[in-house]
């Protein structure tokens, strides 16, 4: 057991902001994405506030709830279905228990009291506390608890329960009613303050509910299993050392393991069944049950020596899982009979139970002649990232550089939180913008003008910082299918670093939302994006590759297609050497140098979350060179160490002289048309001669690449704005590479040619009912 504890890396959260809730016990917690939502509990009175902790920002906040706000309660049922939370029962004051059911729509912080139908020919669940309330699919399962037989709340006559109810939920909001399932087998004995989890094997098998421990005049450590499909109770045989009998502990599932932490255990380990008035103590022991093999594994015992780096003994705490990280907060650490009061913990701990997954591919935000601004999708609950690069020598010429395609990563669904009770600056939520740099010269013969079409390889959206596009982007924030204009107000104090991948909004907008929602994650579908490549080389010569010219109007071209095998031809037959760019706490980086010391000769002087990190101050640095192809990969680091690296991405530094991409793109609607406007490139590299704007259109033409988009030129001129008519929009292609969107591209041309194009994806997501 000591060996298992040595492998654990518990961490205490020591720095956080916001109104920290008072310590308590008997509270409950659930997780919605990176948010821990806590309700109820007691310590010098029962708490009735709803507290939220943002694990990504280490910030506590109190949301402005409204509606049928429930009274404070303790030892209640608390489950989460998407962004809907259900609360059932609990103690509302000493000796008085509840059987009320409340629903919280966390998307709007709206409480509603719901009244489910009674079971046919039976009564609904009686008021109780200490019951289990578990969610699977569209049903909640209620088991056991403690009732008060006395009508006088001051004269508590406890009755332990082992009744079993099923509550059917309606989609999105509301419930249907209670029912009493007909079960087979021996029902678990009456109990309260036990735990219940539901687990379903990935490969096969019915979902199972596992009940462990509890209190029934004495503390228990028996394990029960319910097959939810057949409604059959059984008592599985287990291997390993069974944890001590306990109540008021927590049970959480991560992978195929049920983690048991803390609780009340008998004072004497020699007598596992203590009397009701026997001595007891809080424990900090930690075990898990392998739910596939039903084998118990002990991780921390009661006699563990190193108490400073482990959560202290406690009971009535809350525990919640985000990703593969287990969070534990508060709880009581003992009962002082001389003081006649509870002593509650105030600490917040977390434990990473496995190494983090590989991040998404590194994505290009902006390239210059000697630097890259890059990002990757945020990995929840990590301490940082190790970014590496590799480069081939000699540097390839411009004509040898293939088109670099970066696969699109689907945008994560954010939490829809209603902030109408607070003053905020609205963020646009239906525009995506990217920079696409053409890898080769695009010829436009005279006979191509009539068809007015241009075909290009599909490109992938990646985040672009606010410094690139500026503080304002117009878009519709409420009606995704409408083109009404909204503007995101900027905050000049915000650093130009991309925020979480879940939000994909300009840093100004993230700052505005964070400061006005106390850290709440607000759903926003805006992403600002880019793909790496080389600008157009000149006006006369085309590189090798397949060029298709269509029509006579000098506006129809297809980019050359390059075999993926060609991209790696220069590194075949030899092992690629990787160099560290550095360790980053956020999921973005400005790369203009890398460290020369190769991996096998690294001088290790420190550890970051159990991952060896070189002492970069001792290493030589190499600057990035212009016109050079670099490969990138990134790995996340948490308390378990360094996870696997991402897939490799390739980007090329720019060749001097070409203009940058247009910035600050705005989209607005008039009665019968769309208005596009933009600002000149931040780096024009000379005089801008003209701009071109394109619209992706529907086509029946077959391509080797089914994701290839066909573009129609809709504007060419010196003005930094253009109009898209309703007739043109009628032919628009709705791209489903990520979220459904209409795609525009805008690029600038100087004396040397066209630079990278800014791609705008106008999201066309349809409305859906419900909270998800």
XYZ file of C-alpha atoms in Angstrom:
772
model
C 0.000 0.000 0.000
C 2.873 2.349 0.734
C 4.298 1.682 -2.715
C 0.992 2.619 -4.264
C 0.875 5.856 -2.284
C 4.378 6.749 -3.413
C 3.178 6.719 -7.009
C 0.391 9.204 -6.215
C 0.947 12.891 -6.664
C -1.767 14.711 -4.767
C -1.676 18.469 -5.129
C -3.261 21.064 -2.917
C -4.686 24.115 -4.689
C -3.102 27.008 -2.832
C -3.822 29.978 -5.085
C -7.307 30.876 -6.258
C -9.468 33.947 -6.586
C -13.084 34.840 -6.008
C -15.443 34.315 -3.062
C -14.365 31.017 -1.502
C -17.314 29.183 0.102
C -17.156 28.525 3.796
C -16.044 25.041 4.797
C -18.811 22.504 5.279
C -19.849 18.861 5.192
C -22.817 17.069 3.663
C -22.584 19.136 0.462
C -22.643 17.690 -3.041
C -20.762 18.508 -6.250
C -20.998 17.775 -9.989
C -18.838 18.788 -12.944
C -19.831 20.508 -16.167
C -16.774 20.636 -18.382
C -14.116 22.449 -16.341
C -16.599 23.806 -13.790
C -17.165 22.240 -10.378
C -20.649 23.141 -9.123
C -21.278 22.788 -5.371
C -24.575 23.052 -3.549
C -25.750 22.677 0.035
C -24.020 21.242 3.054
C -23.851 22.489 6.585
C -21.537 24.069 9.133
C -23.091 26.476 11.605
C -26.276 26.335 9.610
C -27.262 24.792 6.284
C -25.829 26.526 3.223
C -28.191 27.552 0.427
C -25.762 29.164 -2.040
C -24.649 27.675 -5.326
C -20.873 27.916 -5.684
C -18.876 27.321 -8.844
C -15.146 26.657 -9.120
C -13.464 27.047 -12.496
C -10.625 24.524 -12.555
C -9.086 26.141 -15.634
C -8.727 29.584 -14.030
C -8.636 28.608 -10.319
C -11.516 30.985 -9.715
C -14.524 30.687 -7.410
C -17.693 32.554 -8.237
C -21.337 32.840 -7.223
C -23.654 32.729 -10.253
C -26.733 34.934 -10.229
C -29.401 32.248 -9.931
C -33.112 32.899 -10.382
C -36.406 31.055 -10.505
C -37.677 28.622 -7.844
C -34.533 28.751 -5.750
C -34.520 25.768 -3.354
C -33.827 26.096 0.360
C -30.446 24.997 1.603
C -30.099 21.274 2.178
C -27.497 18.700 3.186
C -26.943 15.021 2.401
C -29.157 15.384 -0.686
C -29.155 13.765 -4.096
C -27.291 15.740 -6.759
C -26.814 14.600 -10.369
C -25.901 16.271 -13.649
C -27.362 15.548 -17.095
C -25.546 17.733 -19.645
C -26.064 21.235 -18.289
C -29.131 20.229 -16.261
C -28.705 19.472 -12.553
C -31.276 17.689 -10.378
C -31.509 17.994 -6.593
C -33.607 15.591 -4.547
C -34.334 15.417 -0.838
C -31.852 16.082 1.958
C -32.032 17.711 5.360
C -33.427 21.242 5.182
C -33.157 21.833 8.935
C -32.278 19.707 11.929
C -34.657 16.727 12.097
C -36.672 17.846 9.050
C -36.035 16.120 5.750
C -37.299 16.811 2.243
C -38.564 14.856 -0.749
C -38.763 17.859 -3.066
C -37.215 17.733 -6.526
C -35.570 20.762 -8.133
C -34.008 21.254 -11.541
C -31.259 23.754 -12.331
C -30.634 24.757 -15.925
C -26.991 25.761 -15.637
C -27.125 27.239 -19.136
C -29.245 30.027 -17.637
C -28.713 29.499 -13.894
C -32.479 28.971 -13.707
C -34.016 26.926 -10.876
C -37.353 25.204 -11.283
C -39.294 23.050 -8.830
C -40.603 19.985 -10.629
C -43.386 17.671 -9.555
C -43.026 14.169 -10.961
C -45.998 11.863 -11.169
C -46.414 9.337 -8.371
C -45.785 5.656 -9.002
C -48.860 3.743 -10.064
C -50.674 2.325 -7.023
C -47.918 3.483 -4.684
C -46.532 6.470 -2.822
C -43.618 8.651 -3.926
C -40.310 8.496 -2.040
C -40.643 9.718 1.527
C -38.544 12.624 2.832
C -35.000 11.437 3.482
C -31.314 12.232 3.668
C -28.129 10.274 2.981
C -29.633 8.445 -0.006
C -27.896 7.715 -3.303
C -29.169 9.324 -6.490
C -27.511 8.045 -9.669
C -28.024 8.937 -13.330
C -27.872 6.612 -16.304
C -29.226 7.487 -19.727
C -32.556 9.272 -19.118
C -33.261 7.836 -15.668
C -32.206 8.539 -12.096
C -32.028 5.716 -9.569
C -32.804 6.421 -5.917
C -31.748 3.969 -3.224
C -31.985 3.991 0.556
C -31.349 6.850 2.928
C -32.515 7.839 6.387
C -36.062 8.908 7.308
C -37.429 10.447 10.503
C -40.314 8.441 11.924
C -41.234 11.191 14.363
C -43.624 13.958 13.428
C -41.717 16.173 15.841
C -38.528 17.325 14.128
C -36.917 17.821 17.534
C -37.552 14.169 18.417
C -35.624 12.286 15.733
C -36.565 8.609 15.355
C -34.264 7.272 12.582
C -35.459 4.681 10.066
C -32.970 3.273 7.613
C -34.326 2.670 4.126
C -33.589 0.240 1.307
C -36.386 1.192 -1.076
C -35.561 1.630 -4.748
C -37.136 4.130 -7.162
C -36.635 5.061 -10.777
C -37.195 8.622 -12.029
C -37.668 9.075 -15.769
C -36.426 12.376 -17.198
C -37.788 14.290 -20.131
C -35.357 15.397 -22.804
C -33.768 18.753 -22.032
C -35.970 19.740 -19.125
C -38.574 18.283 -16.806
C -39.349 14.798 -15.546
C -42.029 12.239 -16.257
C -42.528 10.509 -12.940
C -41.454 8.019 -10.301
C -41.769 4.279 -10.691
C -40.811 1.303 -8.537
C -38.924 -1.233 -10.670
C -39.515 -4.918 -10.067
C -36.126 -6.346 -9.122
C -34.747 -9.857 -8.744
C -32.328 -11.232 -6.199
C -31.629 -10.169 -2.612
C -31.972 -6.431 -2.028
C -29.154 -4.690 -0.097
C -29.836 -4.087 3.571
C -31.182 -0.672 4.650
C -28.547 2.058 4.897
C -27.722 5.730 4.543
C -24.577 7.708 3.696
C -23.472 4.989 1.286
C -22.247 5.540 -2.282
C -23.627 4.364 -5.614
C -22.026 4.621 -9.047
C -23.048 3.289 -12.467
C -20.516 1.677 -14.785
C -20.767 0.119 -18.208
C -17.869 -1.732 -19.792
C -16.702 -0.293 -23.089
C -16.455 -3.614 -24.898
C -19.637 -5.325 -23.746
C -21.956 -5.908 -20.852
C -24.983 -4.293 -19.299
C -24.700 -1.141 -17.194
C -24.224 -1.962 -13.519
C -24.884 0.043 -10.382
C -22.426 -0.594 -7.536
C -23.364 0.285 -3.953
C -20.657 0.347 -1.296
C -20.688 0.862 2.452
C -22.967 3.137 4.416
C -24.465 3.281 7.883
C -27.232 1.152 9.371
C -26.678 1.392 13.101
C -23.152 0.256 12.305
C -20.842 1.058 9.445
C -20.728 -1.267 6.440
C -18.216 -2.303 3.813
C -20.307 -4.617 1.671
C -20.456 -4.287 -2.113
C -23.678 -4.748 -4.060
C -24.307 -4.854 -7.783
C -27.479 -4.159 -9.763
C -27.725 -5.112 -13.417
C -29.813 -2.221 -14.753
C -30.982 -4.101 -17.844
C -32.269 -7.147 -15.978
C -32.889 -5.364 -12.639
C -31.094 -8.167 -10.793
C -29.319 -7.583 -7.475
C -26.220 -9.589 -6.606
C -23.299 -9.467 -4.206
C -20.141 -9.928 -6.291
C -17.107 -11.744 -4.982
C -14.078 -9.502 -4.702
C -10.324 -9.960 -4.513
C -7.776 -7.915 -2.616
C -8.161 -6.138 0.718
C -11.631 -4.713 1.245
C -11.600 -1.165 2.676
C -12.705 -0.690 6.278
C -16.427 -0.270 6.929
C -17.345 3.356 6.389
C -20.005 5.958 5.743
C -19.954 9.511 4.424
C -17.175 8.572 2.007
C -17.079 9.354 -1.716
C -16.983 7.062 -4.757
C -16.010 8.224 -8.253
C -15.469 6.342 -11.498
C -12.440 7.071 -13.687
C -11.953 4.587 -16.486
C -12.734 1.151 -15.084
C -11.921 2.054 -11.478
C -14.162 3.152 -8.621
C -12.107 5.354 -6.278
C -13.134 5.381 -2.604
C -11.842 8.189 -0.417
C -12.314 9.087 3.234
C -15.387 8.644 5.413
C -16.084 7.544 8.956
C -14.510 4.259 9.975
C -14.518 2.347 13.265
C -11.898 3.475 15.757
C -10.808 -0.112 16.312
C -9.686 -2.008 13.228
C -9.895 -5.300 15.110
C -13.679 -5.107 15.311
C -15.028 -4.150 11.897
C -18.607 -4.071 13.172
C -18.815 -1.453 15.871
C -21.921 -0.675 17.861
C -24.027 2.364 17.134
C -22.432 4.232 20.013
C -18.951 2.894 19.328
C -15.905 5.039 18.724
C -15.218 6.165 15.196
C -12.801 8.415 13.375
C -12.435 10.155 10.048
C -10.090 8.506 7.589
C -7.896 9.664 4.739
C -7.558 6.189 3.276
C -7.789 5.832 -0.478
C -8.567 2.699 -2.502
C -10.053 1.681 -5.788
C -12.084 -1.219 -7.074
C -11.319 -2.520 -10.553
C -14.852 -2.770 -11.859
C -13.910 -5.298 -14.545
C -12.133 -7.738 -12.206
C -13.791 -6.681 -8.880
C -10.355 -6.494 -7.255
C -9.674 -3.991 -4.483
C -6.364 -2.100 -4.519
C -5.274 0.022 -1.565
C -3.454 3.276 -2.307
C -3.323 5.198 0.990
C -3.783 3.620 4.386
C -4.830 5.255 7.652
C -1.282 4.979 8.976
C 0.342 6.698 6.012
C 3.328 8.674 7.318
C 3.529 11.567 4.852
C 0.473 13.572 5.863
C 1.744 16.892 4.477
C 1.446 15.852 0.847
C -1.844 13.993 1.183
C -5.397 15.135 1.885
C -6.127 14.838 5.580
C -8.775 12.533 7.062
C -12.320 13.710 6.412
C -15.946 12.668 6.005
C -18.951 14.288 4.363
C -16.683 15.903 1.772
C -17.381 16.138 -1.949
C -15.420 14.583 -4.788
C -15.820 15.175 -8.501
C -14.055 14.004 -11.656
C -12.931 16.210 -14.541
C -11.211 14.218 -17.242
C -8.978 11.813 -15.351
C -8.464 14.212 -12.444
C -10.161 13.725 -9.078
C -10.997 16.833 -7.013
C -11.793 16.738 -3.277
C -13.060 19.697 -1.295
C -13.855 20.383 2.373
C -15.693 17.929 4.671
C -15.452 17.434 8.416
C -12.243 16.125 9.919
C -13.613 15.112 13.313
C -16.021 15.791 16.138
C -14.828 17.652 19.225
C -17.066 16.455 22.050
C -15.575 18.999 24.453
C -16.485 21.807 22.059
C -19.715 20.166 20.880
C -19.154 21.261 17.290
C -17.837 20.042 13.969
C -14.395 20.858 12.663
C -14.429 21.206 8.885
C -11.593 21.181 6.397
C -11.030 24.189 4.144
C -8.694 22.649 1.587
C -9.066 21.743 -2.087
C -7.017 18.858 -3.509
C -6.710 17.095 -6.831
C -5.089 13.924 -8.099
C -4.222 13.032 -11.675
C -4.935 9.338 -12.083
C -3.358 8.844 -15.511
C -1.103 10.638 -17.966
C -2.817 13.174 -20.199
C -3.867 12.263 -23.738
C -2.041 13.597 -26.767
C -3.049 17.159 -27.654
C -4.348 18.046 -31.090
C -1.885 18.838 -33.818
C -0.049 22.120 -33.468
C -1.957 24.758 -35.392
C -0.520 27.832 -37.067
C -1.887 31.210 -36.096
C 0.599 33.428 -37.896
C 3.909 32.985 -39.680
C 6.581 35.622 -40.306
C 9.985 35.336 -41.871
C 11.543 34.195 -38.588
C 8.735 33.210 -36.206
C 5.512 31.280 -35.772
C 2.569 32.010 -33.541
C 1.113 28.563 -32.852
C -1.557 26.987 -30.690
C -3.133 23.629 -30.039
C -6.412 22.555 -28.503
C -6.445 22.845 -24.750
C -6.178 19.583 -22.815
C -8.209 19.777 -19.595
C -6.534 19.427 -16.220
C -2.880 19.626 -17.241
C -0.002 21.603 -15.776
C 1.627 22.567 -19.049
C 2.912 21.476 -22.434
C 6.263 20.525 -23.959
C 6.615 21.870 -27.515
C 9.241 20.460 -29.851
C 10.283 21.097 -33.436
C 12.349 19.431 -36.094
C 13.816 20.822 -39.293
C 15.333 19.329 -42.424
C 18.537 20.519 -44.040
C 19.267 21.814 -46.543
C 16.402 24.298 -46.636
C 14.111 23.503 -49.580
C 13.505 26.061 -52.295
C 10.171 27.783 -52.677
C 9.087 25.581 -55.581
C 9.788 22.438 -53.554
C 7.517 23.337 -50.677
C 4.290 21.301 -50.820
C 0.939 22.562 -49.686
C 0.702 22.139 -45.933
C -2.688 20.973 -44.750
C -3.625 21.020 -41.077
C -6.606 18.793 -40.186
C -9.439 20.624 -38.550
C -10.189 19.885 -34.934
C -13.906 20.096 -34.165
C -14.774 22.919 -31.813
C -15.709 21.683 -28.322
C -19.232 22.487 -27.276
C -19.168 25.211 -24.675
C -21.516 25.618 -21.774
C -24.410 27.909 -22.546
C -24.572 30.144 -19.523
C -27.160 32.874 -19.430
C -25.626 36.089 -18.225
C -28.597 38.384 -18.631
C -28.489 39.226 -14.939
C -25.041 40.709 -15.422
C -23.648 43.399 -17.688
C -21.383 41.957 -20.359
C -20.089 42.716 -23.790
C -21.569 40.160 -26.179
C -19.216 38.024 -28.187
C -19.832 37.113 -31.838
C -20.661 33.453 -32.132
C -21.011 32.566 -35.740
C -17.836 33.672 -37.498
C -14.679 31.651 -37.992
C -11.654 33.239 -39.573
C -8.537 31.604 -40.932
C -5.438 32.461 -42.859
C -4.706 30.310 -45.880
C -1.390 30.862 -47.570
C -1.148 29.670 -51.150
C 1.746 27.308 -51.689
C 2.296 28.185 -55.304
C 1.699 30.784 -57.922
C -1.889 30.917 -59.160
C -2.213 31.584 -62.851
C -5.328 33.292 -64.141
C -5.469 33.088 -67.947
C -7.666 35.442 -69.905
C -10.070 32.688 -70.925
C -10.845 31.923 -67.279
C -12.801 35.060 -66.434
C -16.238 34.105 -67.634
C -16.729 31.187 -65.300
C -15.548 33.247 -62.351
C -14.545 30.148 -60.365
C -11.498 29.291 -58.341
C -10.910 25.858 -56.804
C -8.624 25.397 -53.833
C -7.666 22.654 -51.428
C -9.774 22.605 -48.282
C -8.159 24.292 -45.333
C -8.576 23.807 -41.618
C -9.667 26.358 -39.013
C -7.187 27.232 -36.291
C -7.272 29.929 -33.635
C -6.043 33.405 -34.481
C -5.158 35.864 -31.720
C -6.883 39.179 -31.320
C -3.688 41.007 -32.177
C -3.935 39.624 -35.707
C -7.552 40.431 -36.430
C -8.035 43.385 -34.146
C -10.626 43.975 -31.482
C -13.843 43.968 -33.488
C -15.579 41.300 -35.506
C -19.208 41.720 -36.427
C -21.466 38.705 -36.260
C -24.830 37.557 -35.036
C -24.710 36.360 -31.447
C -28.307 35.218 -31.037
C -29.678 34.030 -34.386
C -27.146 31.702 -35.995
C -29.020 31.654 -39.286
C -29.522 35.406 -39.395
C -26.889 37.888 -40.483
C -27.616 40.569 -37.927
C -24.446 42.379 -36.856
C -23.068 42.293 -33.349
C -19.757 43.725 -32.196
C -17.408 42.333 -29.547
C -16.015 45.193 -27.534
C -12.313 45.077 -26.887
C -10.273 45.412 -23.762
C -6.854 46.936 -24.500
C -5.438 45.459 -21.311
C -5.773 41.914 -22.552
C -2.603 40.065 -23.677
C -2.666 38.752 -27.215
C -2.663 35.082 -26.363
C -5.354 32.653 -27.433
C -7.593 31.514 -24.598
C -9.156 28.072 -24.112
C -9.901 26.053 -27.200
C -13.454 25.499 -25.936
C -14.272 29.180 -26.388
C -12.214 30.017 -29.490
C -12.890 33.717 -29.147
C -10.712 36.774 -29.414
C -8.689 37.425 -26.291
C -10.476 40.728 -25.831
C -13.824 38.970 -25.752
C -12.549 36.307 -23.368
C -11.337 38.966 -21.018
C -14.636 40.797 -21.149
C -16.647 37.646 -20.458
C -14.360 36.480 -17.669
C -14.444 39.751 -15.815
C -18.231 39.904 -15.939
C -19.128 36.282 -15.277
C -16.603 35.572 -12.576
C -14.893 32.932 -14.648
C -17.912 31.241 -16.191
C -17.301 29.674 -19.544
C -19.669 31.241 -22.026
C -20.562 29.322 -25.177
C -19.126 31.044 -28.186
C -18.744 29.561 -31.635
C -16.300 32.114 -32.996
C -12.919 30.742 -33.978
C -10.144 32.640 -35.648
C -8.052 30.391 -37.773
C -5.126 29.807 -40.149
C -3.227 27.303 -42.257
C 0.452 27.437 -43.150
C 1.772 27.774 -46.655
C 3.813 29.903 -48.974
C 2.464 33.028 -50.697
C 2.170 33.339 -54.423
C 5.673 33.520 -55.876
C 5.202 35.643 -58.969
C 2.833 36.536 -61.763
C 4.361 34.557 -64.617
C 5.808 31.224 -63.605
C 3.888 28.344 -62.055
C 5.561 25.587 -60.033
C 5.309 21.942 -60.879
C 1.881 20.467 -60.216
C -1.516 20.147 -61.808
C -3.085 23.472 -62.802
C -6.651 23.490 -64.107
C -7.814 26.611 -65.940
C -11.546 27.023 -66.532
C -13.186 29.691 -68.627
C -11.941 32.924 -70.167
C -12.414 35.404 -67.341
C -9.002 35.287 -65.646
C -10.502 34.222 -62.345
C -10.619 30.443 -62.377
C -7.749 28.393 -60.978
C -7.067 25.203 -59.119
C -4.151 24.884 -56.740
C -1.558 22.194 -57.461
C -2.138 18.969 -55.568
C 0.873 17.488 -53.820
C 1.285 13.920 -52.676
C 1.695 13.535 -48.889
C 4.582 11.147 -49.565
C 6.519 14.004 -51.108
C 6.343 15.971 -47.867
C 8.358 13.351 -45.996
C 10.689 12.279 -48.794
C 13.564 14.313 -47.428
C 13.505 12.620 -44.043
C 13.067 9.017 -45.131
C 15.868 6.679 -44.202
C 17.005 8.681 -41.192
C 15.579 9.294 -37.763
C 14.095 12.708 -37.203
C 15.748 14.673 -34.400
C 13.545 16.772 -32.173
C 14.532 19.909 -30.295
C 12.744 21.555 -27.414
C 11.046 24.889 -28.035
C 10.157 25.096 -24.357
C 7.667 24.316 -21.626
C 4.446 26.336 -21.824
C 1.669 26.648 -19.277
C -0.864 27.788 -21.888
C -1.871 26.185 -25.161
C -0.170 28.762 -27.385
C 3.369 29.878 -28.070
C 5.422 32.404 -30.011
C 8.250 30.420 -31.566
C 11.316 32.254 -32.846
C 14.041 30.030 -31.368
C 14.654 26.466 -30.303
C 17.246 24.796 -28.096
C 20.054 23.002 -29.857
C 20.872 20.307 -27.325
C 19.508 17.022 -28.729
C 17.266 14.816 -26.654
C 19.804 12.124 -25.811
C 22.284 14.638 -24.335
C 19.848 16.744 -22.345
C 21.080 17.966 -18.963
C 18.186 17.427 -16.585
C 18.109 19.831 -13.672
C 14.455 20.000 -12.694
C 11.175 18.141 -12.855
C 7.863 19.559 -13.949
C 5.023 17.357 -12.733
C 7.316 14.294 -12.706
C 8.433 15.016 -16.271
C 12.105 15.723 -16.820
C 12.641 19.198 -18.261
C 16.079 20.483 -19.312
C 17.582 23.537 -17.717
C 17.072 25.758 -20.724
C 19.336 28.466 -19.322
C 22.299 26.154 -19.993
C 21.394 25.402 -23.594
C 22.316 27.153 -26.804
C 19.505 28.620 -28.879
C 18.991 28.659 -32.621
C 16.899 31.275 -34.424
C 14.336 30.265 -37.008
C 15.370 30.928 -40.601
C 13.243 32.472 -43.394
C 11.720 30.204 -46.010
C 12.327 27.070 -43.945
C 10.025 24.136 -43.282
C 9.646 23.150 -39.598
C 7.776 20.254 -38.049
C 6.074 20.591 -34.671
C 4.695 18.259 -32.033
C 3.436 18.882 -28.508
C 2.777 16.769 -25.395
C 0.826 17.606 -22.246
C 2.157 17.221 -18.713
C 0.206 16.508 -15.511
C 0.859 14.956 -12.134
C 1.436 11.550 -13.705
C 4.111 12.820 -16.082
C 4.528 13.523 -19.777
C 1.810 12.175 -22.044
C 2.138 11.080 -25.671
C 3.043 13.567 -28.368
C 0.557 14.901 -30.862
C 0.595 14.153 -34.553
C 3.171 16.154 -36.472
C 2.346 19.461 -38.165
C 4.464 21.244 -40.758
C 4.787 24.997 -41.240
C 7.092 27.165 -43.302
C 8.453 30.550 -42.376
C 7.594 33.289 -44.836
C 9.677 34.570 -47.671
C 10.227 38.331 -47.259
C 8.302 40.738 -49.416
C 4.755 39.363 -49.581
C 1.804 41.067 -47.831
C 0.185 39.653 -44.759
C -3.456 38.615 -44.495
C -6.248 41.202 -44.237
C -7.431 41.707 -40.661
C -10.420 42.837 -38.588
C -12.955 41.183 -40.874
C -16.568 42.245 -40.307
C -19.767 40.726 -41.645
C -23.110 42.512 -41.557
C -26.467 42.275 -43.266
C -28.634 44.680 -45.194
C -32.109 43.989 -46.492
C -31.057 41.843 -49.432
C -27.280 41.431 -49.258
C -24.231 40.789 -47.112
C -21.474 43.327 -46.461
C -17.877 42.221 -45.986
C -15.264 44.666 -44.753
C -11.693 44.307 -43.575
C -8.588 46.224 -42.639
C -5.310 46.190 -44.598
C -2.647 43.667 -43.579
C -0.625 44.559 -40.524
C 2.502 43.887 -42.605
C 1.784 45.001 -46.198
C 5.456 44.777 -47.268
C 4.922 47.582 -49.752
C 1.911 49.096 -51.451
C -1.279 47.058 -51.644
C -2.338 46.951 -55.279
C -5.664 45.151 -54.875
C -7.776 42.812 -52.761
C -9.664 39.732 -53.886
C -12.632 38.163 -52.102
C -14.063 34.711 -52.830
C -17.167 32.753 -51.837
C -17.256 28.946 -51.608
C -20.047 27.685 -53.864
C -21.903 24.456 -54.481
C -20.632 22.318 -57.338
C -21.388 18.940 -58.873
C -17.837 18.592 -60.136
C -16.003 15.552 -58.757
C -12.573 15.956 -57.249
C -9.896 13.604 -56.016
C -10.345 15.248 -52.637
C -14.039 15.213 -51.631
C -13.388 18.025 -49.146
C -12.057 20.340 -51.831
C -13.903 23.641 -51.986
C -14.796 25.566 -55.161
C -14.602 29.344 -54.826
C -16.177 32.097 -56.894
C -14.474 35.464 -57.028
C -16.954 38.055 -55.802
C -14.692 41.097 -55.615
C -11.390 42.488 -56.896
C -10.320 46.054 -56.233
C -8.627 48.548 -53.951
C -11.553 49.073 -51.578
C -11.489 47.244 -48.238
C -15.124 46.226 -48.470
C -17.507 44.494 -50.819
C -21.130 43.409 -51.142
C -22.339 39.838 -51.540
C -25.727 39.730 -53.227
C -28.576 37.401 -52.336
C -28.192 35.739 -55.729
C -24.548 34.948 -54.958
C -25.438 33.645 -51.496
C -28.051 31.373 -53.033
C -25.199 29.439 -54.631
C -23.122 29.317 -51.427
C -21.728 25.996 -50.268
C -22.309 25.149 -46.598
C -19.078 23.603 -45.399
C -19.364 20.807 -42.814
C -15.653 20.318 -42.145
C -16.298 21.513 -38.620
C -19.563 23.268 -37.827
C -21.802 24.135 -40.809
C -20.608 27.415 -42.269
C -20.548 29.603 -45.377
C -16.936 30.245 -46.342
C -15.342 33.454 -47.624
C -11.691 34.187 -48.414
C -9.991 37.567 -48.688
C -6.388 38.213 -49.722
C -4.158 41.193 -50.494
C -1.696 41.719 -53.341
C 1.441 43.854 -53.475
C 4.197 44.236 -56.064
C 5.425 40.668 -55.432
C 2.045 38.999 -55.552
C -0.766 37.750 -53.339
C -0.116 36.932 -49.721
C -2.034 34.598 -47.404
C -5.826 34.670 -47.502
C -8.011 35.285 -44.501
C -10.781 32.699 -44.434
C -14.101 33.545 -42.800
C -16.448 30.716 -41.825
C -19.924 32.110 -41.136
C -21.423 29.472 -38.894
C -24.861 28.235 -39.936
C -25.703 26.124 -36.937
C -29.408 25.486 -36.519
C -31.118 26.002 -33.197
C -31.709 22.995 -30.999
C -34.082 22.715 -28.105
C -33.002 21.601 -24.684
C -30.056 22.409 -22.496
C -27.333 20.660 -24.370
